[in-house]
Each structure stands twice: as C-alpha cells, then as structure tokens.
Coordinates of C-alpha atoms and ligand atoms in Angstrom, one line a residue:
M1 CA -14.4 -13.7 -1.7
S2 CA -12.2 -11.2 0.1
K3 CA -8.8 -10.3 -1.2
I4 CA -5.5 -9.3 0.4
I5 CA -3.4 -6.9 -1.7
S6 CA 0.1 -5.9 -0.7
V7 CA 1.9 -2.8 -2.1
H8 CA 5.7 -3.1 -1.8
S9 CA 8.9 -1.7 -3.1
F10 CA 12.5 -2.5 -2.5
R11 CA 13.4 1.1 -1.8
G12 CA 11.6 3.9 0.0
G13 CA 9.9 6.9 -1.5
T14 CA 8.7 5.0 -4.6
G15 CA 5.0 5.8 -4.1
K16 CA 3.7 2.9 -2.0
S17 CA 1.6 4.9 0.4
N18 CA 0.1 7.1 -2.3
T19 CA -0.7 4.1 -4.5
T20 CA -2.2 2.1 -1.6
A21 CA -4.4 5.1 -0.5
N22 CA -5.6 5.8 -4.0
L23 CA -6.4 2.1 -4.8
A24 CA -8.3 1.9 -1.5
A25 CA -10.3 5.0 -2.3
I26 CA -11.2 3.6 -5.7
F27 CA -12.3 0.3 -4.2
A28 CA -14.4 2.0 -1.5
A29 CA -16.0 4.4 -4.0
E30 CA -17.1 1.4 -6.0
G31 CA -19.0 0.2 -2.9
K32 CA -16.5 -2.2 -1.5
R33 CA -15.6 -2.6 2.2
V34 CA -11.9 -1.8 2.4
G35 CA -9.2 -2.0 5.0
V36 CA -5.9 -0.2 4.8
I37 CA -3.2 -1.3 7.2
D38 CA 0.1 0.5 7.7
T39 CA 2.7 -2.1 8.4
D40 CA 5.5 0.4 7.8
I41 CA 5.8 0.6 11.6
Q42 CA 9.3 2.1 11.4
S43 CA 8.3 5.0 9.1
P44 CA 4.5 5.2 9.1
G45 CA 2.7 7.7 6.9
I46 CA -0.4 6.6 5.1
H47 CA -2.7 8.1 7.8
V48 CA -1.5 11.6 6.6
L49 CA -3.2 11.0 3.2
F50 CA -6.5 10.5 5.0
G51 CA -6.0 13.6 7.1
M52 CA -5.6 11.7 10.3
E53 CA -3.7 13.4 13.2
E54 CA -1.9 11.6 16.0
D55 CA -4.7 12.6 18.4
D56 CA -7.3 10.9 16.2
M57 CA -5.5 7.5 16.6
K58 CA -7.3 5.9 19.5
F59 CA -5.4 2.7 19.1
S60 CA -2.7 1.9 16.6
L61 CA -1.4 -1.3 15.1
N62 CA 1.4 -1.1 17.7
D63 CA -1.1 -1.3 20.6
Y64 CA -2.5 -4.5 19.0
L65 CA 0.9 -6.0 18.5
W66 CA 1.8 -5.3 22.2
G67 CA -1.4 -6.9 23.4
K68 CA -3.1 -3.7 24.5
C69 CA -6.2 -4.0 22.4
E70 CA -8.1 -6.2 19.9
V71 CA -7.1 -5.6 16.3
K72 CA -10.6 -4.4 15.5
Q73 CA -10.2 -1.5 17.9
T74 CA -7.3 -0.2 15.8
A75 CA -9.5 0.3 12.7
H76 CA -10.7 3.8 12.2
D77 CA -13.6 4.5 9.8
V78 CA -12.3 7.2 7.4
T79 CA -15.1 6.8 4.8
E80 CA -16.2 10.4 5.2
K81 CA -12.7 11.6 3.9
L82 CA -13.7 10.2 0.5
G83 CA -16.5 12.8 0.1
P84 CA -20.0 12.2 -1.4
G85 CA -19.0 10.0 -4.3
V86 CA -19.0 6.6 -2.5
A87 CA -21.3 4.0 -3.8
K88 CA -23.8 2.4 -1.4
G89 CA -22.0 -0.1 1.0
G90 CA -18.6 1.4 0.4
Q91 CA -16.6 1.8 3.6
L92 CA -12.9 2.5 4.3
F93 CA -11.1 1.6 7.5
L94 CA -7.6 2.7 8.3
I95 CA -5.3 0.8 10.7
P96 CA -2.5 3.3 11.4
S97 CA 0.9 2.7 12.9
S98 CA 1.9 4.8 15.9
M99 CA 3.7 8.1 15.3
K100 CA 4.9 8.3 18.9
P101 CA 8.8 8.3 18.8
G102 CA 8.9 6.0 21.9
E103 CA 6.6 3.5 20.3
I104 CA 8.5 3.5 17.0
A105 CA 11.7 3.0 19.0
R106 CA 10.2 0.1 20.9
V107 CA 9.5 -1.7 17.7
L108 CA 13.0 -1.2 16.5
R109 CA 14.4 -2.3 19.8
E110 CA 12.2 -5.2 20.7
G111 CA 10.5 -6.2 17.4
Y112 CA 7.1 -7.9 17.6
D113 CA 5.5 -11.3 17.0
V114 CA 5.0 -11.5 13.3
G115 CA 2.5 -14.4 13.8
L116 CA 0.3 -12.0 15.7
L117 CA 0.4 -9.6 12.7
N118 CA -0.8 -12.5 10.5
D119 CA -3.6 -13.3 12.9
G120 CA -4.5 -9.6 12.8
F121 CA -4.8 -9.5 9.0
H122 CA -7.2 -12.4 9.0
A123 CA -9.2 -11.1 12.0
L124 CA -9.6 -7.7 10.3
V125 CA -10.9 -9.3 7.1
E126 CA -13.4 -11.4 9.0
E127 CA -14.6 -9.0 11.7
L128 CA -14.9 -5.9 9.5
K129 CA -16.3 -8.1 6.6
L130 CA -13.8 -6.7 4.3
D131 CA -13.9 -7.2 0.5
V132 CA -10.3 -6.0 0.3
L133 CA -7.4 -5.6 2.8
M134 CA -4.6 -3.4 1.4
I135 CA -1.2 -3.7 3.1
D136 CA 1.1 -0.7 2.9
T137 CA 4.5 -2.2 3.6
H138 CA 8.0 -1.1 4.8
P139 CA 10.5 -1.0 2.0
G140 CA 13.0 -3.8 1.5
L141 CA 12.8 -7.4 2.7
N142 CA 12.2 -8.3 6.3
E143 CA 10.2 -10.8 8.2
E144 CA 6.9 -8.9 8.1
T145 CA 7.3 -8.0 4.4
L146 CA 7.8 -11.7 3.6
L147 CA 4.7 -12.5 5.6
S148 CA 2.6 -10.0 3.8
I149 CA 3.8 -11.1 0.4
A150 CA 3.2 -14.7 1.3
I151 CA -0.4 -14.2 2.4
S152 CA -1.3 -11.9 -0.5
D153 CA -3.7 -12.7 -3.3
A154 CA -2.1 -10.0 -5.3
L155 CA 1.2 -8.1 -4.9
T156 CA 2.0 -4.8 -6.5
I157 CA 5.7 -4.0 -6.6
I158 CA 6.5 -0.3 -7.2
M159 CA 9.8 0.9 -8.8
R160 CA 11.1 4.1 -10.2
P161 CA 13.2 4.1 -13.4
D162 CA 16.4 4.3 -11.4
S163 CA 19.3 1.9 -11.5
Q164 CA 19.1 1.3 -7.7
D165 CA 15.5 0.3 -8.0
Y166 CA 16.2 -2.0 -10.9
Q167 CA 18.5 -4.3 -8.9
G168 CA 16.4 -4.3 -5.8
T169 CA 13.2 -5.0 -7.6
G170 CA 14.7 -8.0 -9.2
V171 CA 15.4 -9.4 -5.7
T172 CA 11.8 -8.8 -4.6
V173 CA 10.3 -10.3 -7.8
E174 CA 12.4 -13.5 -7.2
V175 CA 11.3 -13.8 -3.6
A176 CA 7.6 -13.3 -4.5
R177 CA 8.0 -16.0 -7.1
E178 CA 9.4 -18.4 -4.5
L179 CA 6.5 -17.6 -2.3
D180 CA 4.0 -18.4 -5.1
V181 CA 1.9 -15.2 -4.9
P182 CA -1.1 -15.8 -7.1
R183 CA -0.8 -12.4 -8.9
M184 CA 2.2 -10.1 -9.1
V185 CA 2.3 -6.9 -11.1
L186 CA 4.9 -4.2 -11.3
V187 CA 4.2 -0.5 -11.3
V188 CA 6.8 1.9 -12.7
N189 CA 6.3 5.3 -11.0
K190 CA 7.7 8.8 -11.3
V191 CA 8.7 8.2 -14.9
P192 CA 10.1 11.5 -16.4
G193 CA 7.9 12.9 -19.1
V194 CA 10.7 12.7 -21.6
F195 CA 10.6 8.8 -21.4
N196 CA 8.3 6.8 -23.7
A197 CA 5.9 5.0 -21.4
N198 CA 5.4 2.1 -23.8
E199 CA 9.2 1.6 -24.1
V200 CA 9.6 1.7 -20.3
K201 CA 6.8 -0.9 -19.9
E202 CA 8.3 -3.3 -22.5
R203 CA 11.8 -3.0 -21.1
V204 CA 10.8 -3.6 -17.5
E205 CA 8.5 -6.5 -18.5
K206 CA 11.4 -8.1 -20.4
T207 CA 13.9 -7.5 -17.6
Y208 CA 11.7 -9.2 -14.9
N209 CA 9.5 -11.4 -17.0
C210 CA 6.6 -9.9 -15.1
E211 CA 3.6 -7.8 -16.1
V212 CA 3.8 -4.0 -15.8
A213 CA 0.2 -3.0 -14.9
A214 CA 0.9 0.7 -14.8
V215 CA 3.5 3.3 -15.9
L216 CA 2.9 6.5 -14.0
L217 CA 4.6 9.7 -15.1
H218 CA 6.2 12.0 -12.7
S219 CA 3.5 14.5 -11.9
D220 CA 3.8 18.1 -10.6
E221 CA 0.2 17.8 -9.4
M222 CA 1.1 14.8 -7.2
M223 CA 4.2 16.5 -5.9
T224 CA 2.2 19.6 -5.1
L225 CA -0.6 17.7 -3.4
A226 CA 2.3 16.4 -1.3
S227 CA 0.3 13.6 0.4
A228 CA -2.2 16.1 1.8
G229 CA -5.0 14.2 0.2
I230 CA -6.1 11.5 -2.2
F231 CA -5.1 12.2 -5.7
V232 CA -7.9 10.4 -7.5
L233 CA -10.5 12.5 -5.6
K234 CA -8.7 15.8 -6.3
Y235 CA -7.9 15.0 -10.0
P236 CA -10.7 12.6 -11.2
D237 CA -9.8 13.1 -14.9
H238 CA -6.0 13.1 -14.6
A239 CA -4.0 10.4 -16.6
I240 CA -2.6 9.1 -13.3
T241 CA -6.2 8.6 -12.0
K242 CA -7.0 6.6 -15.1
S243 CA -3.9 4.5 -14.6
Y244 CA -4.8 3.9 -10.9
K245 CA -8.3 2.8 -11.9
A246 CA -6.9 0.4 -14.5
L247 CA -4.5 -1.0 -11.9
A248 CA -7.4 -1.4 -9.4
K249 CA -9.4 -3.3 -12.0
R250 CA -6.4 -5.6 -12.9
L251 CA -5.8 -6.4 -9.2
M252 CA -9.4 -7.5 -8.8
E253 CA -9.6 -9.7 -11.8
Ligands
ADP1 N1 3.9 9.9 -10.0 C1 4.3 10.7 -9.0 N2 4.8 11.9 -9.4 C2 5.3 12.8 -8.5 N3 5.4 12.6 -7.2 C3 5.0 11.4 -6.8 C4 4.4 10.4 -7.6 N4 4.1 9.3 -6.9 C5 4.4 9.6 -5.6 N5 5.0 10.9 -5.5 C6 5.5 11.6 -4.3 O1 6.6 10.8 -3.8 C7 6.6 10.9 -2.4 C8 6.7 9.5 -1.8 O2 5.5 8.9 -2.0 P1 5.0 7.8 -0.9 O3 3.7 7.3 -1.5 O4 5.0 8.3 0.4 O5 6.1 6.7 -1.1 P2 6.5 5.4 -0.1 O6 5.3 5.1 0.7 O7 6.9 4.4 -1.1 O8 7.6 5.9 0.7 C9 5.4 11.8 -2.0 O9 5.8 13.1 -1.8 C10 4.5 11.6 -3.2 O10 3.7 12.8 -3.3
MG2 MG1 5.0 4.8 2.7

C-alpha cells in the first residue's frame, strides 16, 4: 500500500523542506520508492537540498499544471544524490516547482486548477509505483494545502516553540481534524538547548491534544549545512538524525 505524507506548518521557515527531504532520504535508503513534490509554488526550495539547479529542471510542476507536459515528465530521479547507502530497490524522485520569476508570478496572478494537482498526486503514485509520496507544502492555509491535507494518509505539522507558531498551529490542527486525516503528528523544531525536550513535548501535546512525534533541538550543524545537503547523510549519528528516523518509522506504522 502506498502512502501520501504531507509536511505542513502554519508559518514559514519552520523546517518543512529539510524535514521532508530527510524523511524522503531515510525512506529511499530503506529501499522504498519515494516521490517528493514541491507544492510550495510561491516560494519553492526543496530542490536545493538535492543539489538541483534551475537548468537541471527539464519540466517543473508548473509545466504540468499549465498543461505543458505529463506529470511523470516533471519527476527527476535524484537517487544518486543519496550516495552509496541506498538499499536495493530504493529510488527517489523529485518533482520541483519552477524557480523562474515569471512562472512564479503567473501562479500568483492566475492560480491553477487544484483538481489537476490532485490528479497529479495520484498519477505520480501510480506511474512511478511509489511506496511513499511526500508533499512539501506552502505555509498557512490555502486551497492546495487543504487538498494535500485532505488526501494524506499522514500529516506532519511542524512548529517552533514561538508564540506566533502556537496560535497558527492550533488552527491547522483543527482543520486537519475536520478533514479526518488518518494520522496527524506534531514536530517541534528549533527548540533552544536550554529547554527541556520532555517538558516541551508534554506541554505541546496537552495544548493540542495531539501526539508530538519529535522534538528537534536547534542545531548549529543544521544551520551550517544551510540546506546545501541532506542532514541525515552528512550526520548519520547525530541526535536529530535519530529523531528523524523515529519520526519516519512512526509515520509508516
Ligand atoms: N533543527 C534545526 N536547527 C537549526 N536550523 C534548522 C533546524 N531545522 C531547520 N533549520 C534551518 O531553518 C531554515 C528553514 O528551513 P526549511 O526546511 O527551509 O523551512 P521551511 O521549508 O518550513 O521554510 C533552514 O536554513 C534550515 O537549515
Ligand atoms: Mg520550504
């Protein structure tokens, strides 16, 4: 059975793209066929973590949404970026969003058919024979976010321990409940080292009545890596890598 997993947050810069890329790398390394789709069309970025340049993007998600190609043609095999540690059968496909200013502007100006995006998700799962499709979303609530939440088997909502995130996350959790997502977990990211992780977990779980599947400390290594690579590959023994692996396992249960 294939799974669709969305990674969302109410506010930007919480760590969605890094979490999505690292979970995808973990799944592929285990031997799964994984797709990663960048639905953050207004501020795309996850391709950077896989070392993809604009010139490498033959077709982007935008091209599919504007009827210029089949969705399968937007999928770029980036398995080799994961290095030699990938179990047999493991494959990673990236569906990037366009970085061309004119194409981003066109989405903002004209929007696109969200139904087509939905068809695209399902076609990708089927045509690429994916075990997992990971959706990296645009922050906040909009039509495409609601769609990706609604069709997900599992939703990861990321928040920082920041008062602005607390309120917004509450809104997102409520919406996801209304949409009956089969599994919803919270991840608290960028937690200062002076905080007690267990206390943070307990407090957040109580606030939202929702499982916290990972508490990730703010990490200088992550900041220094600066999205120029996949953290779990560079730091296989780091505490954050262990937490990402536990999160990956939880999402697959
Ligand atoms: N636990 C962490 N500690 C330190 N920096 C982090 C951590 N998680 C993410 N970051 C950094 O935060 C920035 C935003 O991350 P990103 O994954 O792009 O967020 P989003 O996709 O939600 O906008 C990046 O510079 C990333 O390296
Ligand atoms: Mg992002």
